[in-house]
Coordinates of C-alpha atoms and ligand atoms in Angstrom, one line a residue:
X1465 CA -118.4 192.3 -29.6
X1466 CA -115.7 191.9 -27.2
X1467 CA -116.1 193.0 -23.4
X1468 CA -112.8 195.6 -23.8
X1469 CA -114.3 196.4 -27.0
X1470 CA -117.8 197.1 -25.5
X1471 CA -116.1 199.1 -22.6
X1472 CA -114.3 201.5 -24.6
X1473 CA -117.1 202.1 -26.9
X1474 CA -119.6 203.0 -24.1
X1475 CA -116.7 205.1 -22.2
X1476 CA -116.4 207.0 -25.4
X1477 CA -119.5 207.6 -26.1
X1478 CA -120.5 208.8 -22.3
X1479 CA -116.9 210.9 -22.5
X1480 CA -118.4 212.5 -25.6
X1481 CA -122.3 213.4 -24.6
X1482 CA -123.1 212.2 -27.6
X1483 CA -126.6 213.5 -29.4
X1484 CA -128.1 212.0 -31.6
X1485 CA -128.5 213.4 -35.6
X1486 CA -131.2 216.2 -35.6
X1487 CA -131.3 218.1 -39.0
X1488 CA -131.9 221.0 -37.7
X1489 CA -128.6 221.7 -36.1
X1490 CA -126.6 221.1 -39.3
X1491 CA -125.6 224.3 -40.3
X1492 CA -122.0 225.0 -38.0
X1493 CA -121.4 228.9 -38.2
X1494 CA -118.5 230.4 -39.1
X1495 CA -117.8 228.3 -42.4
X1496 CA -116.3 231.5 -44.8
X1497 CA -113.1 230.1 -45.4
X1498 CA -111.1 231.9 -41.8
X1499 CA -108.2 234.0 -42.6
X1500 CA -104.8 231.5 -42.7
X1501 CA -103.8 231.2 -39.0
X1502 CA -100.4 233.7 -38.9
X1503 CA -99.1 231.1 -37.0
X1504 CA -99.3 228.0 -39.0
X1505 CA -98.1 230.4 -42.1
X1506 CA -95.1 231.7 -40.1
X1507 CA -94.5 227.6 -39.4
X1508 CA -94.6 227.0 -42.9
X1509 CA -92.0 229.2 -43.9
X1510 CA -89.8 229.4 -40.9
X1511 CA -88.2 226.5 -43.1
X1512 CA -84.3 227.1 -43.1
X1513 CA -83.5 224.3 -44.1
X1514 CA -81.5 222.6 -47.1
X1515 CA -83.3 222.5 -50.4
X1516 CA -83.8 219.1 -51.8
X1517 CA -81.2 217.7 -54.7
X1518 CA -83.4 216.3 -57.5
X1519 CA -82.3 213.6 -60.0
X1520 CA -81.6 210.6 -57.4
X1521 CA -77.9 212.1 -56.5
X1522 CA -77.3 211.5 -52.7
X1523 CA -77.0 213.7 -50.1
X1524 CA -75.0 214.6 -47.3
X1525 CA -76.1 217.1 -44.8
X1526 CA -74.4 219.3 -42.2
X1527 CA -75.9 220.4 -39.3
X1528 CA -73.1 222.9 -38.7
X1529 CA -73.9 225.1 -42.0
X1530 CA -77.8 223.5 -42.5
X1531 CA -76.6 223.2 -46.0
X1532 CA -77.3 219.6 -48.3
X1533 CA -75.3 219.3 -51.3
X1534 CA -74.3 216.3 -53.4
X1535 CA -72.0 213.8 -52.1
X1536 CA -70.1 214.5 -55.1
X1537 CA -71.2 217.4 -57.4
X1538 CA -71.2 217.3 -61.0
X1539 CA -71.9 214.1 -62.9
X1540 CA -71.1 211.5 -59.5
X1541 CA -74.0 209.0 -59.7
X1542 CA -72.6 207.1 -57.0
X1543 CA -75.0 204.6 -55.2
X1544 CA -76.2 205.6 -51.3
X1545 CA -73.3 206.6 -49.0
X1546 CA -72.6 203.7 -47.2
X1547 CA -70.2 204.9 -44.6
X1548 CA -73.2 206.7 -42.3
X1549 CA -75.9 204.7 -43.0
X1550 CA -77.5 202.4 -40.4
X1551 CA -77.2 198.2 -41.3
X1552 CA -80.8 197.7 -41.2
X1553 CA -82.7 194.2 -41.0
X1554 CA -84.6 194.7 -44.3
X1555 CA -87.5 191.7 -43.7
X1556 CA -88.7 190.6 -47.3
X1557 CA -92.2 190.6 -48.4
X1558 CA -93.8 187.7 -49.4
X1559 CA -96.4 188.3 -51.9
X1560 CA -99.7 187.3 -49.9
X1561 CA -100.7 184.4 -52.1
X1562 CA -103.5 184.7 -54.3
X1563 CA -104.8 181.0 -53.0
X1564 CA -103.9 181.7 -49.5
X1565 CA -103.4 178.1 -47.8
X1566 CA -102.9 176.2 -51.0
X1567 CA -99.3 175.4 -50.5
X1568 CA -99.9 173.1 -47.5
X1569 CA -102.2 171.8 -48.7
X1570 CA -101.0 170.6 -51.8
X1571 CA -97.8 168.5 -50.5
X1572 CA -97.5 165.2 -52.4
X1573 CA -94.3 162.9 -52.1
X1574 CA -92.2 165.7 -50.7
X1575 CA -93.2 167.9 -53.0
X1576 CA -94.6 171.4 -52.1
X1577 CA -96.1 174.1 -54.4
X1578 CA -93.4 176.5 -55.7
X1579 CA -94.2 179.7 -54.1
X1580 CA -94.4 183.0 -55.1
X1581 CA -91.3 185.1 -54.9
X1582 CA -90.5 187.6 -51.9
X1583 CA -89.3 190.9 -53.3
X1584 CA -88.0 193.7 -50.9
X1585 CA -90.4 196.9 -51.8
X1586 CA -90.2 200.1 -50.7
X1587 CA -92.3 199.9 -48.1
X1588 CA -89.7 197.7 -46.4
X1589 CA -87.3 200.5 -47.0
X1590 CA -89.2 203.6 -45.9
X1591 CA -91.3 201.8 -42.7
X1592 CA -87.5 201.7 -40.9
X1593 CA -86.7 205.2 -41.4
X1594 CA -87.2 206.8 -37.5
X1595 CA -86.5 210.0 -38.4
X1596 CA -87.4 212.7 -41.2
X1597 CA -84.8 214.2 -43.9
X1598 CA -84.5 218.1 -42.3
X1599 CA -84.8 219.4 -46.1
X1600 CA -86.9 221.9 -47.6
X1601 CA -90.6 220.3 -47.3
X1602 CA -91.6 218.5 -50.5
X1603 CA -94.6 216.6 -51.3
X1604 CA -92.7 214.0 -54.0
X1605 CA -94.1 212.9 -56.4
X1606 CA -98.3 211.3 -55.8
X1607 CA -100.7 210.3 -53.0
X1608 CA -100.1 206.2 -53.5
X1609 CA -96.5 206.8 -55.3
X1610 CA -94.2 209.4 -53.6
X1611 CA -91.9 210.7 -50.2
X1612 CA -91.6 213.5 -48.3
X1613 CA -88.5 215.4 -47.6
X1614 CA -89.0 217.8 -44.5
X1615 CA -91.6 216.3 -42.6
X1616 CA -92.8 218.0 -39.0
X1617 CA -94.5 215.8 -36.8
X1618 CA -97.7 216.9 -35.5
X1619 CA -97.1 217.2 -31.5
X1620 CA -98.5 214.1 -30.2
X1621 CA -100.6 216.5 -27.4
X1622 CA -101.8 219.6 -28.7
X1623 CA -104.5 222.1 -27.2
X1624 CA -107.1 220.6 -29.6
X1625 CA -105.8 217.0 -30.2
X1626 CA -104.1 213.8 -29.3
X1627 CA -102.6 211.4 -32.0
X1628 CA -103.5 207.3 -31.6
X1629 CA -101.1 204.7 -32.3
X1630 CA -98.0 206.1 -31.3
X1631 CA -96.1 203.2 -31.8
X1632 CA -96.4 203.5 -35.6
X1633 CA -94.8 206.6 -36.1
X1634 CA -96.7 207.5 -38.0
X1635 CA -97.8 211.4 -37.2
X1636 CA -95.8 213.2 -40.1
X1637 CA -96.6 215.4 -42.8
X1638 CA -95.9 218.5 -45.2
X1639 CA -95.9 221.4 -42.8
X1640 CA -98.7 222.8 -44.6
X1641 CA -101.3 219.5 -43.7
X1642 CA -99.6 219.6 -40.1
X1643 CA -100.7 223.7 -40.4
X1644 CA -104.1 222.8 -41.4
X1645 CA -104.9 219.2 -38.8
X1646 CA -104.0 222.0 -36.0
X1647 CA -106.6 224.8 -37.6
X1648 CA -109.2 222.2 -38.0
X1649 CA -108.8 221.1 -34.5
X1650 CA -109.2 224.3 -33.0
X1651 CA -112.0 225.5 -35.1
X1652 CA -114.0 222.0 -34.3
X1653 CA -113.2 222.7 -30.7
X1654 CA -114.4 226.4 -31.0
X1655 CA -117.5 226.0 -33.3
X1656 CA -118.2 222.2 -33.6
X1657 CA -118.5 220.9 -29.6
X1658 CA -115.5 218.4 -30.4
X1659 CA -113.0 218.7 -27.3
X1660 CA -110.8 218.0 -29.6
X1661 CA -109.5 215.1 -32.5
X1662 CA -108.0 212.2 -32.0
X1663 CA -105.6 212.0 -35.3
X1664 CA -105.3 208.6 -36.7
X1665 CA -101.9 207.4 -39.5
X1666 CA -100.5 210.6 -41.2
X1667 CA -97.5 209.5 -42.8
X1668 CA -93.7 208.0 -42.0
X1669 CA -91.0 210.4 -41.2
X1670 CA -89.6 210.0 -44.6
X1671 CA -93.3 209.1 -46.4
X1672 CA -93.2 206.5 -48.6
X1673 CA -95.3 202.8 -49.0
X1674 CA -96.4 201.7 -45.5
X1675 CA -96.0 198.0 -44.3
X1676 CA -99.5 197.8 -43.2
X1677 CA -102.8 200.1 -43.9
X1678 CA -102.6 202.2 -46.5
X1679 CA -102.4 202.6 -50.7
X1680 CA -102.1 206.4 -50.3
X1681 CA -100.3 208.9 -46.8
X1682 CA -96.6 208.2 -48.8
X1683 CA -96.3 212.2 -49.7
X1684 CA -97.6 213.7 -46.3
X1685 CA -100.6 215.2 -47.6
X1686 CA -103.1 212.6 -46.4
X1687 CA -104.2 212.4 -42.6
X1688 CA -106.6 210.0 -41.0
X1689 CA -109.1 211.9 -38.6
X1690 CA -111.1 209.7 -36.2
X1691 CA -114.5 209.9 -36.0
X1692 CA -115.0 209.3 -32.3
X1693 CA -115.0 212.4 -30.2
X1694 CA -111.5 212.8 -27.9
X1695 CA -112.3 212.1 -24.0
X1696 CA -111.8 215.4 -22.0
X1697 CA -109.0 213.7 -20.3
X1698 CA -105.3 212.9 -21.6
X1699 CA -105.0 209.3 -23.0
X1700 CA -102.1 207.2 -21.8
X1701 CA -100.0 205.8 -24.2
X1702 CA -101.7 202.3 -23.8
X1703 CA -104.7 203.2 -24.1
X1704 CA -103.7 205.3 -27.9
X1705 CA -102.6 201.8 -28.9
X1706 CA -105.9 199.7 -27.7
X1707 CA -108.7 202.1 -27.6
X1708 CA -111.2 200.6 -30.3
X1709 CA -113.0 203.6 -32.8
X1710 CA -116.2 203.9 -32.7
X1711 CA -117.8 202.5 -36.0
X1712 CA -120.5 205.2 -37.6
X1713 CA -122.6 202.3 -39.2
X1714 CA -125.6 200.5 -37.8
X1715 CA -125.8 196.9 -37.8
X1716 CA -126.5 196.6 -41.9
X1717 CA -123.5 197.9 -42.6
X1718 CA -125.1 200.4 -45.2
X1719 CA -126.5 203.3 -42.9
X1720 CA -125.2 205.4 -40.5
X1721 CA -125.6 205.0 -36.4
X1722 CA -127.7 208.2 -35.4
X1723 CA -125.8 207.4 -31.8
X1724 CA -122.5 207.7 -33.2
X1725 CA -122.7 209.6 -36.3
X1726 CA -123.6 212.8 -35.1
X1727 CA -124.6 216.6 -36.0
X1728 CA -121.3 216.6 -34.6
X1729 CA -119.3 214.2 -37.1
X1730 CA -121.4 216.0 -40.1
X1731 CA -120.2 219.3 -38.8
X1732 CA -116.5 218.6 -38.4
X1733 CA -116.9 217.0 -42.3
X1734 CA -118.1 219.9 -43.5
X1735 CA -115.6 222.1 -41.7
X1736 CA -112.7 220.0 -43.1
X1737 CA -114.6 220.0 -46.7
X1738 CA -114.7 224.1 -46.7
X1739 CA -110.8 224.5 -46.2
X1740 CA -109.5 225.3 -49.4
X1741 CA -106.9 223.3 -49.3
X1742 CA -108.4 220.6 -48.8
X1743 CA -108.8 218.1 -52.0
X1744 CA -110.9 215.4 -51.3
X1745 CA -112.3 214.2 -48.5
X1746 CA -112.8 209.9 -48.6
X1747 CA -115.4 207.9 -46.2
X1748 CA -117.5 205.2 -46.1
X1749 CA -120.7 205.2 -48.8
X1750 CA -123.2 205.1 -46.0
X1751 CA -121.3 208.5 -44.2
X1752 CA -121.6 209.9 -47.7
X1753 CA -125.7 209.1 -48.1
X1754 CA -126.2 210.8 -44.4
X1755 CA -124.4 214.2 -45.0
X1756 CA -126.2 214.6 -48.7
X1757 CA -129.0 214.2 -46.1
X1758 CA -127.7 216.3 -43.6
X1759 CA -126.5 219.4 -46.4
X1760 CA -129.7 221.4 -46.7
X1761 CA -129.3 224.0 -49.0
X1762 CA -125.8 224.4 -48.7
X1763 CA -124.3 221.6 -51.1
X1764 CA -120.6 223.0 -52.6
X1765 CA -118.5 221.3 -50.0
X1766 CA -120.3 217.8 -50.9
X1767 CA -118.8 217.5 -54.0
X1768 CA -115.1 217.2 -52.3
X1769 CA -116.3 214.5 -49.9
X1770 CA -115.7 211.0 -52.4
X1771 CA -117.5 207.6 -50.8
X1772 CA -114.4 205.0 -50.6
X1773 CA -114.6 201.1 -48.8
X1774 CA -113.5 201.2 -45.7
X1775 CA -113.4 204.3 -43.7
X1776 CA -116.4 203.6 -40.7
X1777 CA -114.3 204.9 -38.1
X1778 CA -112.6 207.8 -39.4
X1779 CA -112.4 210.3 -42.5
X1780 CA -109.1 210.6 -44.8
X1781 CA -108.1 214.4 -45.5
X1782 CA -106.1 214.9 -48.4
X1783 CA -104.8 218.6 -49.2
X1784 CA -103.6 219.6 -52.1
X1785 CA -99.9 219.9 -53.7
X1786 CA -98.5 222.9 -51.7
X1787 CA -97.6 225.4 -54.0
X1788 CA -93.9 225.3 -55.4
X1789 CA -92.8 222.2 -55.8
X1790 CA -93.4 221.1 -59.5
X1791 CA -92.4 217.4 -58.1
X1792 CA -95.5 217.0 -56.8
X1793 CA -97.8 215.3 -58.7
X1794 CA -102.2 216.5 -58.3
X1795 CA -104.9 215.0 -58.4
X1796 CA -107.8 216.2 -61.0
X1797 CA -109.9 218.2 -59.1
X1798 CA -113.3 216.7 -58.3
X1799 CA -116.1 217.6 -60.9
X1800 CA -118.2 219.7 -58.5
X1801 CA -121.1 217.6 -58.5
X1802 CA -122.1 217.4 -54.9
X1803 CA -122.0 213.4 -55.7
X1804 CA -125.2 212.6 -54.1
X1805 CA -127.5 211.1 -56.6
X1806 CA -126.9 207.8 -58.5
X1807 CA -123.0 208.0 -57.7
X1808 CA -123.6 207.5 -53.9
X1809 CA -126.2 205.2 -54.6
X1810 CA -124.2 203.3 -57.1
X1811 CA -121.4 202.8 -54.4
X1812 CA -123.9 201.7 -51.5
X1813 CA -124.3 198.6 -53.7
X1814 CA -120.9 198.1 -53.8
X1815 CA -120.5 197.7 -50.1
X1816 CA -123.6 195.5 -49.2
X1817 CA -122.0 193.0 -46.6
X1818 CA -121.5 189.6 -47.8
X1819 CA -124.5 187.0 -46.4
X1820 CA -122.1 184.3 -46.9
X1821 CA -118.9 183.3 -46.4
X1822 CA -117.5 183.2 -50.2
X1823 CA -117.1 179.0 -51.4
X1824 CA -114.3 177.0 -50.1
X1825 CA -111.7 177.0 -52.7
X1826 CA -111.5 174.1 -55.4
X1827 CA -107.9 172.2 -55.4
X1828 CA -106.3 173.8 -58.5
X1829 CA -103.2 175.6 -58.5
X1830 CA -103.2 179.3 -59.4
X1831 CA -100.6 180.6 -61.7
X1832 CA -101.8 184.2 -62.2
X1833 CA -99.2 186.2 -60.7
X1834 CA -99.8 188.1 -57.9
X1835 CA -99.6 192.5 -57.8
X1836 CA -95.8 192.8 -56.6
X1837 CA -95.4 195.4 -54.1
X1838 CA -94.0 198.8 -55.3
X1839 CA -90.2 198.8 -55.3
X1840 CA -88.3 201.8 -55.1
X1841 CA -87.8 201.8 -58.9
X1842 CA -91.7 202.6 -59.0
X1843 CA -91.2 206.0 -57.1
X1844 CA -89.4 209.3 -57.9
X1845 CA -85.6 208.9 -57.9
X1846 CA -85.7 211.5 -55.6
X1847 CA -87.2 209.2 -53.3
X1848 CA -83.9 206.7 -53.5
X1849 CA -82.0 210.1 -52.3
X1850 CA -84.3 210.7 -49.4
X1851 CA -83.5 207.5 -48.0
X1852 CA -79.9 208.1 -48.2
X1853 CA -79.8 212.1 -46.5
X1854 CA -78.6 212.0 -42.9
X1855 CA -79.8 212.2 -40.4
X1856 CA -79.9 208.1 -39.8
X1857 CA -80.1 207.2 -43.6
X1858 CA -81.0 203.9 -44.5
X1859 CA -79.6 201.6 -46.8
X1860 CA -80.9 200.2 -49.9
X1861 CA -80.2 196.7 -50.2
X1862 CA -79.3 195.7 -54.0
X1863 CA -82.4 193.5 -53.6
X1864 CA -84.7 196.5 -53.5
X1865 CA -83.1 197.5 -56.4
X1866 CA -84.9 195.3 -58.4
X1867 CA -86.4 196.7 -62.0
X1868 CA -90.0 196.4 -62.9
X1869 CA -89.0 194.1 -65.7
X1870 CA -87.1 191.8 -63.3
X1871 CA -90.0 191.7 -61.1
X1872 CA -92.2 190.6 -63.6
X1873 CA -89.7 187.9 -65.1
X1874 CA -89.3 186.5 -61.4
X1875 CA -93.0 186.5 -61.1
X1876 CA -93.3 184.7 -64.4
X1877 CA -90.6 181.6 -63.6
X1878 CA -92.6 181.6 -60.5
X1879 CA -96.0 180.8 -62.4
X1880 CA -94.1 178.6 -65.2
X1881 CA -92.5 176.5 -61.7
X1882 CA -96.6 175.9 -60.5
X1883 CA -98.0 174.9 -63.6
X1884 CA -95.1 172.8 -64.1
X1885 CA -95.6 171.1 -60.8
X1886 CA -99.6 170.8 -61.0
X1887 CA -98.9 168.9 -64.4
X1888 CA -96.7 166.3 -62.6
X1889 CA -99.0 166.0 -59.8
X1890 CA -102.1 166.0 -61.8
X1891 CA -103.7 169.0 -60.5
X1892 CA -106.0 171.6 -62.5
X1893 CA -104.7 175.2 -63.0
X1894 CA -106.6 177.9 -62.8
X1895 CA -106.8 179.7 -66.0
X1896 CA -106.0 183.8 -65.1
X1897 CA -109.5 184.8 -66.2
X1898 CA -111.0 181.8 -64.0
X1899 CA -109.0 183.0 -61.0
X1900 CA -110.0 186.2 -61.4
X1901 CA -113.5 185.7 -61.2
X1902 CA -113.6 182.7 -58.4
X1903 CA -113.8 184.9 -54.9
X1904 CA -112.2 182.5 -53.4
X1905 CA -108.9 182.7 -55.6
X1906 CA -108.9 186.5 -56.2
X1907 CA -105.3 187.7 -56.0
X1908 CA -105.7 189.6 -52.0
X1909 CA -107.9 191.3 -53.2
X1910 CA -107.7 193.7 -49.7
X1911 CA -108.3 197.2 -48.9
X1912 CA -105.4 198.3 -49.4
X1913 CA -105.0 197.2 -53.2
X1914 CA -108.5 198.6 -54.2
X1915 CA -107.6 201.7 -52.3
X1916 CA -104.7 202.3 -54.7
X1917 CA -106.6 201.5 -57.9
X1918 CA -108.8 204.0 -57.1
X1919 CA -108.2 206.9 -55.0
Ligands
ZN2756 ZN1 -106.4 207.4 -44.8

């Protein structure tokens, strides 16, 4: 562990008080569902604001009469009004190779390794968008594949928070999540002993595919909540870009820290779980085992908290579709189950840390293709329109225009241009099933990817 790292961990934990897990103060008061803040509901529909235009047209919007209406009306299917929108540096994405350092390393007489095509995806589109669409608030379209029209940020300070990472621009969401971060806060802060949360990536002004980090936050109706308790003390803006979260694991990697993971963390969990409109709750396997532990007798909100990879420091709160808005697309509900038998046990296994690094990587040439980002043909076509809507639109190189059929028949010359080239220089391809089983030549197989297969 690094000495900065070491440092912020004990400073948090000494900030916090921290106590270790006792069972017998697992059962926070107060958990009937508390009536709707008046507040927050006032928020939610103090929305004056333009009404979304469906069906991909582009928008213009007026701040004089708050009033969006199609660029032209009627049947204009014009592209993205180009007068007002900001030239933008659109950076392509090259598709992380599946082999990683092969094409160095496979030079011969001048000759390089045709690489993998770049493709600009959405994600390129939506992570330059600085501000939000001032539109009615609409989740579009699902968790991993959507927008969001009429995103609030969540105040960077509030009475019961502080959101990290400032520079990402990230703290956006529906109104209605924005409502609900601020009711959770307050009640952990009133019942729970948390001074208060430090919020971790919401979503992007507009929503959408992030560059970094996430499969799902692109409709702003998921929200990152840290588990490390907030210092009593305002946080510069530094230190929300460097301070390290705690991790709730001890050192196997497959059971929870009793010094960091606290009555306090399995109280804020359950809090979060009992909100109604709250969906599904994802962390790490080992968090899971601990509060089927921790439950007692009181089991219902278990089933809404789903083990996922990843999530040591923090838990992912997803709310559902707002009411309204047929657009957005749900997820099935979880069964009920409170999850805790072989299901948690069955995903332990799945995250036992690797003893070894995986095998070095034979010298073959891979010609599987690898996963393409998601272009802005994969999303709603409202989403295209979104980008588009003033204030400081964004526009849509023809580039990221590209078809999922032209995608895969660049991807395809691609592969056709290796194999071609390890026949001349006399090198083995990987068959796709062999690549797919080799660790060491499994397409980025990251996070992020498994995230979106599966949440
Ligand atoms: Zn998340």
């Amino acid at each position: 562990m690094r000495a900065e790292r070491l440092f912020a961990l004990l400073f948090a934990l000494g900030l916090a008080g921290i106590t270790p897990l006792r069972s017998d103060v697992l059962s926070p008061p107060a958990f009937a569902e508390p009536a709707p803040d008046p507040k927050s509901v006032a928020k939610t529909n103090d929305h004056k604001l333009p009404d979304f235009v469906p069906d991909g047209r582009p928008l213009t919007f007026s701040a004089e009469n708050n009033s969006a209406s199609p660029a032209a009306s009627g049947k204009a299917r014009s592209p993205a009004p180009e007068t007002s929108a900001r030239t933008i540096k659109i950076k392509t994405e090259p598709i992380p190779d599946a082999a990683g350092a092969e094409t160095s390393s496979l030079k011969s007489d001048g000759a390089t390794l045709p690489k993998w095509p770049e493709f600009v995806g959405a994600k390129n589109l939506f992570g330059k968008v600085k501000k939000p669409a001032p539109l009615s608030a609409r989740a579009i379209g699902y968790y991993s594949r959507g927008c969001l029209s009429g995103a609030v940020p969540l105040p960077i300070d509030g009475p019961a928070w502080q959101e990290m990472r400032l520079s990402r621009n990230r703290n956006w969401g529906h109104p209605v999540l924005i409502a609900l971060i601020e009711r959770l806060a307050l009640d952990a802060k009133k019942y729970d002993g948390w001074s208060g949360l430090l919020m971790g990536d919401i979503a992007q002004p507009r929503g959408g595919p992030m560059v970094s980090g996430h499969a799902s936050h692109q409709v702003g109706l998921d929200a990152d909540v840290w588990l490390t308790p907030m210092p009593k003390r305002r946080l510069t803006r530094q230190e929300r870009e460097t301070m390290e979260p705690l991790s709730m694991l001890d050192s196997t990697g497959l059971a929870v820290n009793p010094k960091t993971f606290t009555s306090k963390q399995v109280a804020l969990i359950k809090r979060a779980a009992s909100y109604s409109e709250v969906e599904r709750i994802f962390v790490h396997p080992a968090i899971k085992k601990a509060l089927c532990e921790a439950a007692g007798t009181d089991r219902k909100w278990l089933g809404k908290v789903r083990p996922y990879y990843g999530h040591i420091h923090h838990f992912h709160l997803r709310i559902k579709c707002p009411p309204g808005f047929a657009g957005c697309r749900s997820q099935t509900p979880p069964t009920g189950d409170d999850g805790c038998g072989k299901e948690v046990d069955q995903w332990l296994a799945r995250v036992i840390p690797a003893k070894s690094p995986p095998p070095p990587r034979p010298r073959v040439v891979n010609v599987r293709p690898p996963r393409p980002p998601i272009m802005l043909s994969d999303l709603p076509a409202e989403c295209r329109s979104l980008l588009a809507a003033a204030p400081d639109p964004v526009s849509v190189p023809s580039a990221a225009l590209m078809t999922k059929v032209a995608v895969r028949k660049a991807l395809a010359k691609a592969a056709a241009a290796r194999a071609a080239f390890a026949k001349v220089e006399g090198i083995p391809i990987v068959p796709a099933k062999a690549a797919a089983a080799h660790p060491a030549l499994r397409p980025h197989l990251n996070k992020t990817t498994a995230a979106e297969k599966g949440k």
